């Protein structure tokens, strides 16, 4: 099975999870780049506002999801919702994503992943085969590694 992990990460936390999943599944990664500057305090405030207002953005990414049997889409939770970059990725690639198997994962401080997954499901018009949420505290006691192993078992059947 050819698997792609498409992810957006502002500060590297989601990227760390995406790279670990890709290593374990021997899957390819496609980093989604948000062309809007999200750095610094102002970037943070605008990011939260854009997510709340369910805005899309301009993105870059390299791989075509059409060429894969399963796409795992990852990103952080912003304002209890999906980031503009992931919203744009799902919207732009809806046709290819609807034709294949999809799974979602999110990293977050502590809450909001469920409403984020619901937003993604609504945009796509399709349920993921699995979801995984990694909380900030999961990195302290290596809990994230257990969650990743469970997620991999669910998606890789
Ligand atoms: C604009 C903004 C809004 C956020 N909103 C939430 C939130 O609603 N709930 C939460 O638990 N964490 C929230 N966070 C924290 C991030 O989801 C968390 O730190 C995530 O792991 C960052 O991933 P990244 O390093 O891949 O960007 C927010 C972060 C940012 C920048």
PDB file of C-alpha atoms and ligand atoms in Angstrom:
ATOM      1  CA  UNK A   1       0.000   0.000   0.000  1.00  0.00           C
ATOM      2  CA  UNK A   2       1.394   3.400  -1.029  1.00  0.00           C
ATOM      3  CA  UNK A   3       0.875   5.836   1.848  1.00  0.00           C
ATOM      4  CA  UNK A   4       1.372   9.607   1.922  1.00  0.00           C
ATOM      5  CA  UNK A   5       1.577  11.721   5.069  1.00  0.00           C
ATOM      6  CA  UNK A   6       0.576  15.294   4.228  1.00  0.00           C
ATOM      7  CA  UNK A   7       1.102  17.654   7.135  1.00  0.00           C
ATOM      8  CA  UNK A   8       1.298  21.294   8.154  1.00  0.00           C
ATOM      9  CA  UNK A   9       3.420  22.342  11.112  1.00  0.00           C
ATOM     10  CA  UNK A  10       4.089  25.879  12.356  1.00  0.00           C
ATOM     11  CA  UNK A  11       6.578  25.117  15.135  1.00  0.00           C
ATOM     12  CA  UNK A  12       7.728  21.560  14.395  1.00  0.00           C
ATOM     13  CA  UNK A  13       5.593  19.483  16.778  1.00  0.00           C
ATOM     14  CA  UNK A  14       3.319  18.011  14.090  1.00  0.00           C
ATOM     15  CA  UNK A  15       6.372  17.552  11.871  1.00  0.00           C
ATOM     16  CA  UNK A  16       8.057  15.411  14.552  1.00  0.00           C
ATOM     17  CA  UNK A  17       4.954  13.174  14.722  1.00  0.00           C
ATOM     18  CA  UNK A  18       4.626  13.028  10.910  1.00  0.00           C
ATOM     19  CA  UNK A  19       8.258  11.963  10.492  1.00  0.00           C
ATOM     20  CA  UNK A  20       7.920   9.223  13.110  1.00  0.00           C
ATOM     21  CA  UNK A  21       4.757   7.862  11.439  1.00  0.00           C
ATOM     22  CA  UNK A  22       6.461   7.948   8.035  1.00  0.00           C
ATOM     23  CA  UNK A  23       9.505   6.084   9.369  1.00  0.00           C
ATOM     24  CA  UNK A  24       7.362   3.369  10.949  1.00  0.00           C
ATOM     25  CA  UNK A  25       5.069   2.990   7.931  1.00  0.00           C
ATOM     26  CA  UNK A  26       7.852   3.488   5.362  1.00  0.00           C
ATOM     27  CA  UNK A  27       5.577   6.150   3.889  1.00  0.00           C
ATOM     28  CA  UNK A  28       6.381   9.351   2.028  1.00  0.00           C
ATOM     29  CA  UNK A  29       5.826  12.799   3.536  1.00  0.00           C
ATOM     30  CA  UNK A  30       4.535  15.952   1.901  1.00  0.00           C
ATOM     31  CA  UNK A  31       4.953  19.116   3.962  1.00  0.00           C
ATOM     32  CA  UNK A  32       2.220  21.695   3.362  1.00  0.00           C
ATOM     33  CA  UNK A  33       3.721  25.188   3.418  1.00  0.00           C
ATOM     34  CA  UNK A  34       1.513  28.154   4.308  1.00  0.00           C
ATOM     35  CA  UNK A  35       2.712  31.111   2.209  1.00  0.00           C
ATOM     36  CA  UNK A  36       1.354  33.560   4.796  1.00  0.00           C
ATOM     37  CA  UNK A  37       3.884  34.609   7.450  1.00  0.00           C
ATOM     38  CA  UNK A  38       2.728  33.000  10.723  1.00  0.00           C
ATOM     39  CA  UNK A  39       5.820  33.891  12.784  1.00  0.00           C
ATOM     40  CA  UNK A  40       5.971  35.946  15.979  1.00  0.00           C
ATOM     41  CA  UNK A  41       3.236  37.233  18.269  1.00  0.00           C
ATOM     42  CA  UNK A  42       1.348  38.973  15.481  1.00  0.00           C
ATOM     43  CA  UNK A  43       1.543  35.836  13.314  1.00  0.00           C
ATOM     44  CA  UNK A  44       0.069  33.862  16.226  1.00  0.00           C
ATOM     45  CA  UNK A  45      -2.847  36.276  16.678  1.00  0.00           C
ATOM     46  CA  UNK A  46      -3.654  36.372  12.965  1.00  0.00           C
ATOM     47  CA  UNK A  47      -3.348  32.571  12.779  1.00  0.00           C
ATOM     48  CA  UNK A  48      -5.973  32.175  15.516  1.00  0.00           C
ATOM     49  CA  UNK A  49      -8.278  34.688  13.840  1.00  0.00           C
ATOM     50  CA  UNK A  50      -7.890  33.048  10.397  1.00  0.00           C
ATOM     51  CA  UNK A  51      -8.698  29.638  11.885  1.00  0.00           C
ATOM     52  CA  UNK A  52     -11.752  30.994  13.751  1.00  0.00           C
ATOM     53  CA  UNK A  53     -13.030  32.624  10.578  1.00  0.00           C
ATOM     54  CA  UNK A  54     -12.480  29.350   8.690  1.00  0.00           C
ATOM     55  CA  UNK A  55     -10.211  31.050   6.175  1.00  0.00           C
ATOM     56  CA  UNK A  56      -8.201  29.336   3.489  1.00  0.00           C
ATOM     57  CA  UNK A  57      -4.691  30.480   2.521  1.00  0.00           C
ATOM     58  CA  UNK A  58      -2.126  30.063  -0.246  1.00  0.00           C
ATOM     59  CA  UNK A  59      -0.158  26.852   0.103  1.00  0.00           C
ATOM     60  CA  UNK A  60       2.680  24.942  -1.520  1.00  0.00           C
ATOM     61  CA  UNK A  61       3.155  21.197  -1.441  1.00  0.00           C
ATOM     62  CA  UNK A  62       4.965  18.790  -3.702  1.00  0.00           C
ATOM     63  CA  UNK A  63       3.164  15.467  -3.982  1.00  0.00           C
ATOM     64  CA  UNK A  64      -0.059  14.579  -5.778  1.00  0.00           C
ATOM     65  CA  UNK A  65      -2.424  12.656  -3.448  1.00  0.00           C
ATOM     66  CA  UNK A  66      -3.918  10.999  -6.534  1.00  0.00           C
ATOM     67  CA  UNK A  67      -0.891   8.673  -6.650  1.00  0.00           C
ATOM     68  CA  UNK A  68      -1.454   7.076  -3.225  1.00  0.00           C
ATOM     69  CA  UNK A  69      -3.674   4.376  -1.690  1.00  0.00           C
ATOM     70  CA  UNK A  70      -3.992   6.211   1.621  1.00  0.00           C
ATOM     71  CA  UNK A  71      -3.407   9.804   2.742  1.00  0.00           C
ATOM     72  CA  UNK A  72      -2.771  10.611   6.397  1.00  0.00           C
ATOM     73  CA  UNK A  73      -3.412  14.322   6.992  1.00  0.00           C
ATOM     74  CA  UNK A  74      -1.866  15.984  10.034  1.00  0.00           C
ATOM     75  CA  UNK A  75      -1.732  19.431  11.568  1.00  0.00           C
ATOM     76  CA  UNK A  76      -2.031  21.389  14.796  1.00  0.00           C
ATOM     77  CA  UNK A  77      -5.339  22.479  16.314  1.00  0.00           C
ATOM     78  CA  UNK A  78      -5.829  26.234  16.017  1.00  0.00           C
ATOM     79  CA  UNK A  79      -8.730  27.856  17.878  1.00  0.00           C
ATOM     80  CA  UNK A  80     -10.434  24.450  18.332  1.00  0.00           C
ATOM     81  CA  UNK A  81     -10.431  24.112  14.555  1.00  0.00           C
ATOM     82  CA  UNK A  82      -8.404  23.211  11.471  1.00  0.00           C
ATOM     83  CA  UNK A  83      -5.523  25.448  10.313  1.00  0.00           C
ATOM     84  CA  UNK A  84      -6.016  27.464   7.111  1.00  0.00           C
ATOM     85  CA  UNK A  85      -3.216  25.455   5.409  1.00  0.00           C
ATOM     86  CA  UNK A  86      -4.863  22.081   6.071  1.00  0.00           C
ATOM     87  CA  UNK A  87      -8.308  23.505   5.237  1.00  0.00           C
ATOM     88  CA  UNK A  88      -6.896  24.632   1.873  1.00  0.00           C
ATOM     89  CA  UNK A  89      -5.150  21.290   1.238  1.00  0.00           C
ATOM     90  CA  UNK A  90      -8.327  19.308   1.895  1.00  0.00           C
ATOM     91  CA  UNK A  91     -10.470  21.718  -0.161  1.00  0.00           C
ATOM     92  CA  UNK A  92      -8.083  21.762  -3.143  1.00  0.00           C
ATOM     93  CA  UNK A  93      -7.569  17.999  -3.193  1.00  0.00           C
ATOM     94  CA  UNK A  94     -11.107  16.947  -2.321  1.00  0.00           C
ATOM     95  CA  UNK A  95     -11.608  14.839  -5.438  1.00  0.00           C
ATOM     96  CA  UNK A  96      -8.417  12.762  -4.965  1.00  0.00           C
ATOM     97  CA  UNK A  97      -8.977  12.456  -1.222  1.00  0.00           C
ATOM     98  CA  UNK A  98     -12.549  11.246  -1.689  1.00  0.00           C
ATOM     99  CA  UNK A  99     -11.293   8.519  -4.028  1.00  0.00           C
ATOM    100  CA  UNK A 100      -8.831   7.084  -1.508  1.00  0.00           C
ATOM    101  CA  UNK A 101      -8.528   6.057   2.132  1.00  0.00           C
ATOM    102  CA  UNK A 102      -7.908   8.947   4.568  1.00  0.00           C
ATOM    103  CA  UNK A 103      -6.865   9.188   8.204  1.00  0.00           C
ATOM    104  CA  UNK A 104      -6.360  12.335  10.309  1.00  0.00           C
ATOM    105  CA  UNK A 105      -4.052  13.245  13.155  1.00  0.00           C
ATOM    106  CA  UNK A 106      -3.732  16.394  15.220  1.00  0.00           C
ATOM    107  CA  UNK A 107      -1.336  17.838  17.757  1.00  0.00           C
ATOM    108  CA  UNK A 108      -2.688  20.282  20.310  1.00  0.00           C
ATOM    109  CA  UNK A 109      -2.060  21.881  23.678  1.00  0.00           C
ATOM    110  CA  UNK A 110      -5.002  20.163  25.320  1.00  0.00           C
ATOM    111  CA  UNK A 111      -8.336  20.490  23.482  1.00  0.00           C
ATOM    112  CA  UNK A 112     -10.128  21.031  20.196  1.00  0.00           C
ATOM    113  CA  UNK A 113      -9.047  18.075  18.037  1.00  0.00           C
ATOM    114  CA  UNK A 114     -12.536  16.557  17.876  1.00  0.00           C
ATOM    115  CA  UNK A 115     -14.098  19.757  16.477  1.00  0.00           C
ATOM    116  CA  UNK A 116     -11.134  20.082  14.106  1.00  0.00           C
ATOM    117  CA  UNK A 117     -11.679  16.521  12.785  1.00  0.00           C
ATOM    118  CA  UNK A 118     -15.381  17.296  12.376  1.00  0.00           C
ATOM    119  CA  UNK A 119     -14.526  20.378  10.284  1.00  0.00           C
ATOM    120  CA  UNK A 120     -12.237  18.277   8.072  1.00  0.00           C
ATOM    121  CA  UNK A 121     -14.898  15.603   7.706  1.00  0.00           C
ATOM    122  CA  UNK A 122     -17.423  18.266   6.640  1.00  0.00           C
ATOM    123  CA  UNK A 123     -15.093  19.819   4.040  1.00  0.00           C
ATOM    124  CA  UNK A 124     -14.291  16.389   2.629  1.00  0.00           C
ATOM    125  CA  UNK A 125     -17.764  14.899   2.893  1.00  0.00           C
ATOM    126  CA  UNK A 126     -16.218  11.674   4.112  1.00  0.00           C
ATOM    127  CA  UNK A 127     -15.206  10.000   7.374  1.00  0.00           C
ATOM    128  CA  UNK A 128     -11.555   9.145   8.098  1.00  0.00           C
ATOM    129  CA  UNK A 129     -10.731   5.486   8.805  1.00  0.00           C
ATOM    130  CA  UNK A 130      -8.890   6.572  11.962  1.00  0.00           C
ATOM    131  CA  UNK A 131      -7.924   9.661  13.943  1.00  0.00           C
ATOM    132  CA  UNK A 132      -5.188  10.323  16.487  1.00  0.00           C
ATOM    133  CA  UNK A 133      -4.705  13.247  18.874  1.00  0.00           C
ATOM    134  CA  UNK A 134      -1.373  14.025  20.515  1.00  0.00           C
ATOM    135  CA  UNK A 135      -1.488  16.456  23.444  1.00  0.00           C
ATOM    136  CA  UNK A 136       1.393  18.603  24.644  1.00  0.00           C
ATOM    137  CA  UNK A 137       1.707  16.505  27.823  1.00  0.00           C
ATOM    138  CA  UNK A 138       2.028  13.269  25.796  1.00  0.00           C
ATOM    139  CA  UNK A 139       5.607  14.252  24.902  1.00  0.00           C
ATOM    140  CA  UNK A 140       6.691  14.365  28.560  1.00  0.00           C
ATOM    141  CA  UNK A 141       6.177  10.676  29.323  1.00  0.00           C
ATOM    142  CA  UNK A 142       6.622   9.259  25.803  1.00  0.00           C
ATOM    143  CA  UNK A 143       2.858   8.598  25.634  1.00  0.00           C
ATOM    144  CA  UNK A 144       2.952   9.944  22.066  1.00  0.00           C
ATOM    145  CA  UNK A 145       4.971   6.929  20.918  1.00  0.00           C
ATOM    146  CA  UNK A 146       2.280   4.546  22.250  1.00  0.00           C
ATOM    147  CA  UNK A 147      -0.449   6.571  20.517  1.00  0.00           C
ATOM    148  CA  UNK A 148       1.483   6.499  17.244  1.00  0.00           C
ATOM    149  CA  UNK A 149       1.947   2.713  17.457  1.00  0.00           C
ATOM    150  CA  UNK A 150      -1.801   2.234  18.054  1.00  0.00           C
ATOM    151  CA  UNK A 151      -2.674   4.572  15.184  1.00  0.00           C
ATOM    152  CA  UNK A 152      -0.326   2.720  12.836  1.00  0.00           C
ATOM    153  CA  UNK A 153      -1.901  -0.621  13.712  1.00  0.00           C
ATOM    154  CA  UNK A 154      -5.354   0.815  12.928  1.00  0.00           C
ATOM    155  CA  UNK A 155      -4.461   2.362   9.574  1.00  0.00           C
ATOM    156  CA  UNK A 156      -2.076  -0.306   8.305  1.00  0.00           C
ATOM    157  CA  UNK A 157      -4.388  -3.299   7.998  1.00  0.00           C
TER     158      UNK A 157
HETATM  159  C1  LIG B   1      -2.994  30.247  16.615  1.00  0.00           C
HETATM  160  C2  LIG B   1      -2.934  29.040  17.496  1.00  0.00           C
HETATM  161  C3  LIG B   1      -4.105  28.555  18.060  1.00  0.00           C
HETATM  162  C4  LIG B   1      -4.071  27.408  18.875  1.00  0.00           C
HETATM  163  N1  LIG B   1      -5.258  26.924  19.370  1.00  0.00           N
HETATM  164  C5  LIG B   1      -5.235  25.802  20.142  1.00  0.00           C
HETATM  165  C6  LIG B   1      -6.460  25.222  20.630  1.00  0.00           C
HETATM  166  O1  LIG B   1      -7.567  25.670  20.338  1.00  0.00           O
HETATM  167  N2  LIG B   1      -6.384  24.134  21.444  1.00  0.00           N
HETATM  168  C7  LIG B   1      -5.177  23.574  21.815  1.00  0.00           C
HETATM  169  O2  LIG B   1      -5.177  22.606  22.568  1.00  0.00           O
HETATM  170  N3  LIG B   1      -4.000  24.064  21.305  1.00  0.00           N
HETATM  171  C8  LIG B   1      -3.991  25.153  20.487  1.00  0.00           C
HETATM  172  N4  LIG B   1      -2.819  25.654  19.974  1.00  0.00           N
HETATM  173  C9  LIG B   1      -1.560  24.943  20.286  1.00  0.00           C
HETATM  174  C10 LIG B   1      -1.104  24.040  19.114  1.00  0.00           C
HETATM  175  O3  LIG B   1      -2.176  23.245  18.599  1.00  0.00           O
HETATM  176  C11 LIG B   1       0.005  23.073  19.553  1.00  0.00           C
HETATM  177  O4  LIG B   1       1.034  23.757  20.167  1.00  0.00           O
HETATM  178  C12 LIG B   1       0.517  22.258  18.387  1.00  0.00           C
HETATM  179  O5  LIG B   1       1.092  21.053  18.855  1.00  0.00           O
HETATM  180  C13 LIG B   1       1.531  23.006  17.550  1.00  0.00           C
HETATM  181  O6  LIG B   1       1.922  22.208  16.449  1.00  0.00           O
HETATM  182  P1  LIG B   1       3.054  22.650  15.405  1.00  0.00           P
HETATM  183  O7  LIG B   1       4.339  22.781  16.154  1.00  0.00           O
HETATM  184  O8  LIG B   1       3.105  21.529  14.432  1.00  0.00           O
HETATM  185  O9  LIG B   1       2.659  23.941  14.775  1.00  0.00           O
HETATM  186  C14 LIG B   1      -2.818  26.770  19.149  1.00  0.00           C
HETATM  187  C15 LIG B   1      -1.659  27.280  18.570  1.00  0.00           C
HETATM  188  C16 LIG B   1      -1.701  28.382  17.741  1.00  0.00           C
HETATM  189  C17 LIG B   1      -0.433  28.888  17.090  1.00  0.00           C
END
